[in-house]
CSV table of C-alpha atoms in Angstrom, one decimal:
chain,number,residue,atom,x,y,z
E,1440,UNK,CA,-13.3,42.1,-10.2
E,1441,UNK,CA,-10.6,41.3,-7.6
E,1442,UNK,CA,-10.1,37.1,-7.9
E,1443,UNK,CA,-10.3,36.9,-4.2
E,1444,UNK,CA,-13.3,39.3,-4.1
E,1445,UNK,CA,-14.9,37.1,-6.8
E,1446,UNK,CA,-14.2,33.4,-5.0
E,1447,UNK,CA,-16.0,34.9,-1.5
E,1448,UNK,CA,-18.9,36.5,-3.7
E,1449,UNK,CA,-19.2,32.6,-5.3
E,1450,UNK,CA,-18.9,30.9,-1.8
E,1451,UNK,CA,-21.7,33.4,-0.3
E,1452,UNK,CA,-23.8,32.5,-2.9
E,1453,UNK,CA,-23.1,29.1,-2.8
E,1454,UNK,CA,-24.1,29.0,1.4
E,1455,UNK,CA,-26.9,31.1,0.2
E,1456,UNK,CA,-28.5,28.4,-2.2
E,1457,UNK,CA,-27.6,25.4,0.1
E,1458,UNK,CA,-29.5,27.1,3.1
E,1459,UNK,CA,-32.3,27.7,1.1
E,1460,UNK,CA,-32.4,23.5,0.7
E,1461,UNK,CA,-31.6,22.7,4.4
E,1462,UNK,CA,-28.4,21.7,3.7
E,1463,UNK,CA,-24.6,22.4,5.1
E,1464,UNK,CA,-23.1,25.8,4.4
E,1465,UNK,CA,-19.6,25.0,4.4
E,1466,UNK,CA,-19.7,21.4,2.7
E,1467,UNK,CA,-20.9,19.9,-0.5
E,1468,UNK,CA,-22.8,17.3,-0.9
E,1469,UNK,CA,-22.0,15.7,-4.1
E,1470,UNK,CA,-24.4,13.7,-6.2
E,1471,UNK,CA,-22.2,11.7,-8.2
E,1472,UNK,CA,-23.0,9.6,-11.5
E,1473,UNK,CA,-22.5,5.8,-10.9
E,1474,UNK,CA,-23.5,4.5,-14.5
E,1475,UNK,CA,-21.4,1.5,-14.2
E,1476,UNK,CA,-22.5,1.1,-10.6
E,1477,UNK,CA,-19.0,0.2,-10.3
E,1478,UNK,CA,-17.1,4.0,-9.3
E,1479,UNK,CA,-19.0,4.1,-6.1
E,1480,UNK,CA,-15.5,3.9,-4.3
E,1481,UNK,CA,-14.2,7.2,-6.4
E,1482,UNK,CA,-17.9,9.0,-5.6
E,1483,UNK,CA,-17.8,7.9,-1.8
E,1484,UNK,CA,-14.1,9.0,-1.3
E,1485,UNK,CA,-14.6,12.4,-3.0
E,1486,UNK,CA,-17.4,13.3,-1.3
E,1487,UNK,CA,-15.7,11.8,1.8
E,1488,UNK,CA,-12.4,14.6,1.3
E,1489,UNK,CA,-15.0,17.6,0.6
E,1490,UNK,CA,-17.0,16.4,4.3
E,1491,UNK,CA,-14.1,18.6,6.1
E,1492,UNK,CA,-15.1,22.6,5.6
E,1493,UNK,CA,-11.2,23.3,5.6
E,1494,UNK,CA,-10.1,21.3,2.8
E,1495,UNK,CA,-13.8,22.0,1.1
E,1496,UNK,CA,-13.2,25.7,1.1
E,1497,UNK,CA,-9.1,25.1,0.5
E,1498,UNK,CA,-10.0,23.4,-2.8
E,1499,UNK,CA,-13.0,26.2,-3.8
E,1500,UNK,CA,-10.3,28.5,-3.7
E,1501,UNK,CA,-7.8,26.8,-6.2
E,1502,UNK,CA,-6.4,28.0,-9.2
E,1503,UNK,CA,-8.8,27.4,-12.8
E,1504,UNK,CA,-5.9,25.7,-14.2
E,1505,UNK,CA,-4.7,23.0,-14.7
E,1506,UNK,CA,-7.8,20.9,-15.6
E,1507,UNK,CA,-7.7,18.5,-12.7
E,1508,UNK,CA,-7.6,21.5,-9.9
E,1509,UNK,CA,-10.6,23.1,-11.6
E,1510,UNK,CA,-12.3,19.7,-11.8
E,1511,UNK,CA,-11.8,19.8,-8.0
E,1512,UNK,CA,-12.4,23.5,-7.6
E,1513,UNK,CA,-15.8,22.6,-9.5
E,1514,UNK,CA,-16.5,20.1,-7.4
E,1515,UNK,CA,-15.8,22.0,-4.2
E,1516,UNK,CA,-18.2,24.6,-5.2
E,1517,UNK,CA,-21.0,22.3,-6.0
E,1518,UNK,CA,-24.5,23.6,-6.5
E,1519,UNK,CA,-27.4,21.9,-4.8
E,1520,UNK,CA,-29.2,19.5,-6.8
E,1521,UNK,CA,-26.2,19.1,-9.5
E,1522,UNK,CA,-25.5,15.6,-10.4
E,1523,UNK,CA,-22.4,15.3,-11.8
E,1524,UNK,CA,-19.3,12.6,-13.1
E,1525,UNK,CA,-16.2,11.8,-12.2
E,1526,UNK,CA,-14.9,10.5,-15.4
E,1527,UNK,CA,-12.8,13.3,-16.4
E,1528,UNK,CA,-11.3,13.6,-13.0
E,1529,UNK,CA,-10.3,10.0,-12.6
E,1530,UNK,CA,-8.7,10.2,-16.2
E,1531,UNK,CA,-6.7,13.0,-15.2
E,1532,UNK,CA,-5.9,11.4,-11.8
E,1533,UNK,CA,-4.6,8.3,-14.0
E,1534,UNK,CA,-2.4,10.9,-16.4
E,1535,UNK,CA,-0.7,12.5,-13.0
E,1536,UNK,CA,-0.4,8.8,-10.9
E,1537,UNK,CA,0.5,5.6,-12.0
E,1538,UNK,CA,-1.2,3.4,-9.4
E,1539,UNK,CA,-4.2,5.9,-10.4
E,1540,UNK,CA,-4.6,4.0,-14.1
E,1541,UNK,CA,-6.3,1.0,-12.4
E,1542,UNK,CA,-9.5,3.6,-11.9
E,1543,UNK,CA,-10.0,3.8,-15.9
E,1544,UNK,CA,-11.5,0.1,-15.2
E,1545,UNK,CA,-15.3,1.0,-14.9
E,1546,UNK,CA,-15.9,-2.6,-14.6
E,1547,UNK,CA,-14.5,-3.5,-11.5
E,1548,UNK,CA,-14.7,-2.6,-8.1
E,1549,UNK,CA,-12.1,-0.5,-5.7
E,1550,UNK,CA,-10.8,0.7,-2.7
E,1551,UNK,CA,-12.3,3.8,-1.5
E,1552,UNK,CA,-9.7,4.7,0.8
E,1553,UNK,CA,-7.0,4.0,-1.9
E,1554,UNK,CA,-8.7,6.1,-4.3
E,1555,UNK,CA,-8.9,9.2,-1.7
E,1556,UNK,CA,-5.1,8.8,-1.3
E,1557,UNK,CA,-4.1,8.7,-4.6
E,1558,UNK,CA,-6.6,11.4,-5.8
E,1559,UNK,CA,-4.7,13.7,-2.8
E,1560,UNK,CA,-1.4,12.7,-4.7
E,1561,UNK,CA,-2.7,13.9,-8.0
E,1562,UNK,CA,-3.8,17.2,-6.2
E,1563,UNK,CA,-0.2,18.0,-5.1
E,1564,UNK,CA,1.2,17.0,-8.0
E,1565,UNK,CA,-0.4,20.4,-9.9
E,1566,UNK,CA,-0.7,22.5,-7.1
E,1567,UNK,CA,1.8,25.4,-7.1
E,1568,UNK,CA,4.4,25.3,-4.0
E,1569,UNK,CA,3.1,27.5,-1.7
E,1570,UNK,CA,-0.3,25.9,-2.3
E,1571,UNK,CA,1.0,22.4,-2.0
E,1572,UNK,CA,2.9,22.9,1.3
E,1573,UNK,CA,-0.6,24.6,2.3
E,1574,UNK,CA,-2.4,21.0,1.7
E,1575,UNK,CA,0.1,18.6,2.8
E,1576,UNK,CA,0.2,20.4,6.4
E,1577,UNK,CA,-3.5,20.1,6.7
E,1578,UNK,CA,-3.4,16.9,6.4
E,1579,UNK,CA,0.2,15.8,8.0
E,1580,UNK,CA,0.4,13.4,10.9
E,1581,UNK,CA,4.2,13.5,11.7
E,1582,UNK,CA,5.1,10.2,14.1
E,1583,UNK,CA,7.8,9.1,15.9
E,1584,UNK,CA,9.3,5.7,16.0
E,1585,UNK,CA,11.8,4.3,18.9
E,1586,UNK,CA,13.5,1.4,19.3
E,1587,UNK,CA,14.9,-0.3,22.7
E,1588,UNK,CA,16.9,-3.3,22.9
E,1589,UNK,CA,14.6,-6.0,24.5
E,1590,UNK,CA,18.4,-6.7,26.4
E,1591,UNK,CA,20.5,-3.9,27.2
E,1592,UNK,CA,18.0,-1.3,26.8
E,1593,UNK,CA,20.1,0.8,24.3
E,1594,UNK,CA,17.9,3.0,22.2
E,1595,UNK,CA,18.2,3.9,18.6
E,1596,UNK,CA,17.2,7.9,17.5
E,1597,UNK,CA,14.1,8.6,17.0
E,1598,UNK,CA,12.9,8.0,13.6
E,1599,UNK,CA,10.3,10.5,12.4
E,1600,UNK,CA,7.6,9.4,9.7
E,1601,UNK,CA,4.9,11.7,7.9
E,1602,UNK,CA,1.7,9.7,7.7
E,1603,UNK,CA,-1.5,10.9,5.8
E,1604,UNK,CA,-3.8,9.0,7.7
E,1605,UNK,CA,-3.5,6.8,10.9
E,1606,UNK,CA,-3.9,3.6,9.0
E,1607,UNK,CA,-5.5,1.1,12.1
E,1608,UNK,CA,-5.5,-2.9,12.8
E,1609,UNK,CA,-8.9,-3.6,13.8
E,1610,UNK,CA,-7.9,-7.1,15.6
E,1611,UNK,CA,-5.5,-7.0,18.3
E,1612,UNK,CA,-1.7,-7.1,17.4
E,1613,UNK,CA,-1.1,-9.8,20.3
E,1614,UNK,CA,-4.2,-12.3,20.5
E,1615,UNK,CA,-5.4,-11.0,17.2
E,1616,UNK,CA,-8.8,-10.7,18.8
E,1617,UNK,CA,-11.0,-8.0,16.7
E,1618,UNK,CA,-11.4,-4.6,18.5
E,1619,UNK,CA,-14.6,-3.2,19.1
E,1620,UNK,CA,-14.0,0.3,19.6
E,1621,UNK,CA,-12.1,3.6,18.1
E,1622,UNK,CA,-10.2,4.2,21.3
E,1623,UNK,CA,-9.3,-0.2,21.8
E,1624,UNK,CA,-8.3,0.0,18.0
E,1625,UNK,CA,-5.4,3.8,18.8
E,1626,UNK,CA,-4.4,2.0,22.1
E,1627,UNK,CA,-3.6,-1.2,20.4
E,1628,UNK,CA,-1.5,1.0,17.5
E,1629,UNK,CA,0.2,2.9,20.0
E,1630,UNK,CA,1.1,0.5,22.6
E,1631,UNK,CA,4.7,-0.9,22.6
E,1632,UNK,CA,5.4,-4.2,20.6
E,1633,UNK,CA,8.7,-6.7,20.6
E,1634,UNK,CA,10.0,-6.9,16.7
E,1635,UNK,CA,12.4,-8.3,15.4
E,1636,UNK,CA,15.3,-5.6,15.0
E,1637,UNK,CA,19.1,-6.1,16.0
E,1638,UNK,CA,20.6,-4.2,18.5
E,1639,UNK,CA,23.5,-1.8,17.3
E,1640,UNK,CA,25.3,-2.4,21.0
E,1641,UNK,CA,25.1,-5.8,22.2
E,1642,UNK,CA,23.5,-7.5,18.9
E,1643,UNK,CA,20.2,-8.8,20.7
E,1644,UNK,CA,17.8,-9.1,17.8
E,1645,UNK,CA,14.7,-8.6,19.5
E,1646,UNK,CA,13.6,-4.2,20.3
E,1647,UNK,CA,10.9,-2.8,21.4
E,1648,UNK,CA,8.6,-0.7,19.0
E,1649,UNK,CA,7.3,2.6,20.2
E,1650,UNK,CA,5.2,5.0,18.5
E,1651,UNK,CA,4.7,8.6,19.3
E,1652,UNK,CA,2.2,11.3,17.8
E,1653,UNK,CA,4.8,14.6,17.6
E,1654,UNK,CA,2.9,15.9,14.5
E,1655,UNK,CA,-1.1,16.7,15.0
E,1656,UNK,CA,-2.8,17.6,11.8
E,1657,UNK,CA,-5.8,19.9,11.2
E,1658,UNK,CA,-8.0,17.6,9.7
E,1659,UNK,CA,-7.3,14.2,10.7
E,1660,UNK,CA,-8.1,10.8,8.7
E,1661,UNK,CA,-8.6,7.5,10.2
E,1662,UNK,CA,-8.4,4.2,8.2
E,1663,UNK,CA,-9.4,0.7,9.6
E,1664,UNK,CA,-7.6,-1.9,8.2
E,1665,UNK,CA,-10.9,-3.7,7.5
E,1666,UNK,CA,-9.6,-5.9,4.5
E,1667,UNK,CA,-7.4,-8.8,5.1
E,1668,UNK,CA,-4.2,-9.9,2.5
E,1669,UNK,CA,-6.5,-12.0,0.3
E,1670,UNK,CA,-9.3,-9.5,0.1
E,1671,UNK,CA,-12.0,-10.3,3.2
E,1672,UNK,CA,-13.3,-8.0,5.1
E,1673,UNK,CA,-13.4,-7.4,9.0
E,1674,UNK,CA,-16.8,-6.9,9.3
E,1675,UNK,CA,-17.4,-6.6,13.3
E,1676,UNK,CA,-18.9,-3.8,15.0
E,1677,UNK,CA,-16.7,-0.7,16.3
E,1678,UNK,CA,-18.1,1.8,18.8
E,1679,UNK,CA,-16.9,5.4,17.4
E,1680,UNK,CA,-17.7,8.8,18.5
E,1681,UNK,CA,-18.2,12.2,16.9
E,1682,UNK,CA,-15.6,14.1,18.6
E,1683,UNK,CA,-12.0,12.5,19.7
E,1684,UNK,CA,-9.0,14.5,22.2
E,1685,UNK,CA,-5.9,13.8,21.2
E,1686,UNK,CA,-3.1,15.5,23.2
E,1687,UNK,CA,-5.3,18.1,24.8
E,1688,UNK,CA,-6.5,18.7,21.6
E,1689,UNK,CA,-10.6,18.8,20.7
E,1690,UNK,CA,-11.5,16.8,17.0
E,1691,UNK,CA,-14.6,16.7,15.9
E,1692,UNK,CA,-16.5,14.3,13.4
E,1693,UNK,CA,-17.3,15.7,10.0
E,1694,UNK,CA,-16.9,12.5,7.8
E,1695,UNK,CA,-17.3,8.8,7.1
E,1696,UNK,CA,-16.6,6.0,5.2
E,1697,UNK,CA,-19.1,3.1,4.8
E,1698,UNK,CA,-18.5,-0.2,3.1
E,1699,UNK,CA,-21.4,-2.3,2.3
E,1700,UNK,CA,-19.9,-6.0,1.8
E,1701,UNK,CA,-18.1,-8.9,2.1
E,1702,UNK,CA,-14.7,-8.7,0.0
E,1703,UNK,CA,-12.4,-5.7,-0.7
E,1704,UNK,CA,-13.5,-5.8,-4.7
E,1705,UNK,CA,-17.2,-6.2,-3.9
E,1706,UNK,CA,-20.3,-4.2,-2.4
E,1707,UNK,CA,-21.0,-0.9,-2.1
E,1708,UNK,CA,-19.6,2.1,-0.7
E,1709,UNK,CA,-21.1,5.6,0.5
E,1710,UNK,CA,-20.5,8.5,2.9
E,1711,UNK,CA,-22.0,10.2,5.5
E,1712,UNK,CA,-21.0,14.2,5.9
E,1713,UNK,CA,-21.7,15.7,9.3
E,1714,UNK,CA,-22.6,19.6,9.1
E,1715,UNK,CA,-20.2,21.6,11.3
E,1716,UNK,CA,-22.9,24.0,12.4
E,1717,UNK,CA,-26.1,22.0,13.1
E,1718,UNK,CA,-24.5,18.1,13.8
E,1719,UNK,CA,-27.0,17.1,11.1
E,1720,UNK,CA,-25.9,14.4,9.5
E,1721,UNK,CA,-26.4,13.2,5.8
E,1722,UNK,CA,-25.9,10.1,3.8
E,1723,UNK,CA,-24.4,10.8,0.1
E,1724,UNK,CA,-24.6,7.4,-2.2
E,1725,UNK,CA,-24.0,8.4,-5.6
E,1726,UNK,CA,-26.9,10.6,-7.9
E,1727,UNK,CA,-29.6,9.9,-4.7
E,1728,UNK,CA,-30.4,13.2,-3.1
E,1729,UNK,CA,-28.7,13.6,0.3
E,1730,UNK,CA,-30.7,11.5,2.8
E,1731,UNK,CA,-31.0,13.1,6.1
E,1732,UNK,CA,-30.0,10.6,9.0
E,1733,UNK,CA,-31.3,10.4,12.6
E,1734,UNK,CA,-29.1,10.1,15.1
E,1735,UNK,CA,-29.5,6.6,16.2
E,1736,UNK,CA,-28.8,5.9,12.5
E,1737,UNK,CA,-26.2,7.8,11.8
E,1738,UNK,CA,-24.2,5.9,15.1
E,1739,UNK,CA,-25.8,2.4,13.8
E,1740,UNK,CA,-24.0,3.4,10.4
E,1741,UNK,CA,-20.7,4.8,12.2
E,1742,UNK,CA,-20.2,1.0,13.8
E,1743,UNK,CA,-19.9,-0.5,10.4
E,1744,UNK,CA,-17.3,2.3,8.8
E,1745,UNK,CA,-14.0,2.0,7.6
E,1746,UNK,CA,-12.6,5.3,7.8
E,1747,UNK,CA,-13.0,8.7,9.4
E,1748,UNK,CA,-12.5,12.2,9.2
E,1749,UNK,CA,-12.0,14.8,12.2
E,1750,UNK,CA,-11.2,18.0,12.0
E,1751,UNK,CA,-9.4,20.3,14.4
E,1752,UNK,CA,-11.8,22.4,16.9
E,1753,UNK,CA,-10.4,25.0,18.7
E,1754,UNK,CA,-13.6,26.3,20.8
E,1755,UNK,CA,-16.8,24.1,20.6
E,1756,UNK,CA,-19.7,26.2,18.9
E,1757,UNK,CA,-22.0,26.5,21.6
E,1758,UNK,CA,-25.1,25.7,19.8
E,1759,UNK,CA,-23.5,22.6,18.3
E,1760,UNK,CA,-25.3,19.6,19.7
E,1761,UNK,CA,-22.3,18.0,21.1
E,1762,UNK,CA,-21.8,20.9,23.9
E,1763,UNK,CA,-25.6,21.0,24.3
E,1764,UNK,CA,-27.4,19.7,27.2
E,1765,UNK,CA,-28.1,15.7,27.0
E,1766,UNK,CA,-32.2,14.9,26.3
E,1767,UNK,CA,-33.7,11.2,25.8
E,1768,UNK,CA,-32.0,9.5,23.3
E,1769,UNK,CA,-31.9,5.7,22.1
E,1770,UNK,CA,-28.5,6.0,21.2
E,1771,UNK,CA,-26.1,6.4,24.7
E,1772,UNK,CA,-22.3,6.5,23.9
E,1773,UNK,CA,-20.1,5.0,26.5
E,1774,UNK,CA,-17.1,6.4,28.3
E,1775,UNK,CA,-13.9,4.6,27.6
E,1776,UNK,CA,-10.6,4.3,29.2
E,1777,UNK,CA,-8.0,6.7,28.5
E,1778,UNK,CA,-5.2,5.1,25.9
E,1779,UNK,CA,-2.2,3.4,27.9
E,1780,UNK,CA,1.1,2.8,26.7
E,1781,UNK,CA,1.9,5.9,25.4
E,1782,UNK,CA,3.0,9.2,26.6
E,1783,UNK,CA,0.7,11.3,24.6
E,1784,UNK,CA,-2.6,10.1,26.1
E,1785,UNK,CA,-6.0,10.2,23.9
E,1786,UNK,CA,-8.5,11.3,26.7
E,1787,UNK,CA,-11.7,9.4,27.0
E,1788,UNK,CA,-15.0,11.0,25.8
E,1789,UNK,CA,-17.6,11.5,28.8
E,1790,UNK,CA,-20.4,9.5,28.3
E,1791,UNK,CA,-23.7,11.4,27.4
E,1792,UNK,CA,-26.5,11.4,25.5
E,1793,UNK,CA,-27.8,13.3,22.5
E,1794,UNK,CA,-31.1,14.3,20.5
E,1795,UNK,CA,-31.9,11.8,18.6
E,1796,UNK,CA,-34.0,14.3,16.2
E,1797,UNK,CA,-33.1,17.5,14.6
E,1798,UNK,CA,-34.7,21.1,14.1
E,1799,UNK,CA,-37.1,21.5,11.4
E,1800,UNK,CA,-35.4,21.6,7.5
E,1801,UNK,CA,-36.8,23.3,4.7
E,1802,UNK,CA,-36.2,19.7,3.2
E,1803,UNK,CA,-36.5,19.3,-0.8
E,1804,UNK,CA,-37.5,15.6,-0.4
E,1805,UNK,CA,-35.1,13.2,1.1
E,1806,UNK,CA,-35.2,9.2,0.0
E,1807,UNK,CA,-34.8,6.4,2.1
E,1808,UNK,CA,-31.2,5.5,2.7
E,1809,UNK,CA,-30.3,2.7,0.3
E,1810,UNK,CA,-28.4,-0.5,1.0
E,1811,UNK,CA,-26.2,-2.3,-1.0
């Protein structure tokens, strides 16, 4: 059989088994092993990378060899119901990364986020070229920085930076306030700040700082910068939303990141994968069985996150229940101001409310969502 013909035969079956259990077509939901109820940050981020259909269905399609891409590949094209480990994948993500060793330590807690990053390092180290610049483009959010003399106004070239995630202060840069909202934390990120930085004309040493999306990527990450220098988390409230415009450009919500706790090396961590064809939203926290959310939950849950993924929308579905018509709901979502500051403006979402119920699932049992 033709290997292309064989990986769509595998994915159809594959939809056809996760329908049958009410649950997304085009993204696993893992149940992961957590034995030393310490490698909830490797489960979490995992499952948090496969909660975007385009990078799930990229890494269903990868090559059998070498072992970590058909750990991944594996994991990708997860059966319902499976409970599996990640042992073997973190040991091979340790082989291919230095920083990754520090995951072999089963008895100590990490960074989710850090783990995601480094886990998408070890995936391009093995992938073949073509494949490679395939992944890194999906993900790529290309910036530009400028600097202005704060005197004479001279300004230096443009200095472009590839970033894999926009990585977010969650307290203001100037009164170091904390930020209570997705669109307060990319205005404060984008808008210009003095530094510190000579002048090349008249040798002021104070510039201005200007950052500038140039690069939009297809699935987009958001980190907050929830964990101070010494480990303590930033624990306030931040309003998100489920779809975000950047540059005229539609995103919609298909991931996140929750951290349950008070210090970077402490807690708990799970995700939360949206479906990209119904809105339905499920919580995945290690081996429990995917627990559906409602959606006053799911936003209750979205205030506390730490980091986000959207993906790239080119036409809304129109039975998705973000284009459908607004009905009572205990959970409204409120209209912000567009992002000043910066050329590229981040349109406001309109305010409007949603369902906070779902259509009937042909459910296999959910649990309660746990808390750490």
């Amino acid at each position: 059989m033709n290997p292309g013909v064989c990986t769509e035969w595998i994915l159809e079956q594959l939809e056809r088994e996760r329908n049958l259990n009410g649950l997304p077509l085009k993204q696993p939901l893992l149940q992961l092993e957590n034995s030393s109820r310490t490698v909830c940050y490797s489960n979490s981020g995992t499952n948090l990378l496969m909660s975007s259909p385009q990078l799930s269905h990229f890494l269903a399609e990868l090559p059998s060899r070498p072992r970590l891409l058909r750990i991944v590949r594996g994991l990708a094209r997860n059966e319902p119901g499976k409970i599996s480990s990640l042992t073997d994948l973190r040991m091979c993500v340790a082989s291919l990364v230095a920083e990754g060793k520090q995951f072999l330590q089963v008895n100590k807690e990490h960074d989710a986020s850090e783990w995601l990053f480094i886990l998408k390092e070890a995936i391009e180290k093995e992938l073949p070229p073509v494949l490679k610049d395939q992944f890194v483009n999906i993900l790529k959010i290309g910036i530009e920085v400028q600097y202005t003399c704060s005197s004479c106004g001279y300004q230096d070239q443009k200095l472009p930076e590839e970033h894999m995630a926009l990585q977010l202060p969650v307290v203001n840069s100037s009164t170091k306030q904390p930020l209570d909202s997705l669109l307060a934390l990319l205005n404060n990120y984008f808008t210009r700040e003095e530094v510190e930085k000579r002048c090349h004309v008249c040798y002021f040493n104070k510039s201005w700082k200007q950052l500038r999306l140039a690069v939009l990527p297809e699935v987009l990450l958001i980190q907050y910068m929830r964990f101070t220098s010494d480990g303590q988390k930033l624990g306030h409230n931040i309003q998100g939303d489920d779809t975000l415009k950047v540059n005229e450009v539609d995103y919609r919500l298909t991931g996140v990141l929750v951290h349950k706790g008070a210090t970077r090396h402490s807690g708990h961590y799970y995700s939360i994968t949206i479906c990209s064809e119904t809105g339905r939203c499920f919580c995945c926290n290690d081996a429990e069985i995917p627990n559906l959310l409602s959606k006053n939950q799911f936003f209750l849950e979205l205030m506390s996150c730490s980091m986000l993924v959207y993906e790239k929308q080119s036409v809304p579905e129109p039975n998705h229940p973000s284009v459908m018509e607004a009905s009572t709901s205990s959970c409204k979502r409120k209209s912000s101001e567009p992002i000043t500051g910066i050329p590229n403006k981040m349109a406001a979402v309109q305010e409007q409310e949603e369902e906070d119920s779902y259509p009937d699932l042909p459910s296999p049992g959910y649990v309660p969502l746990r808390r750490a």
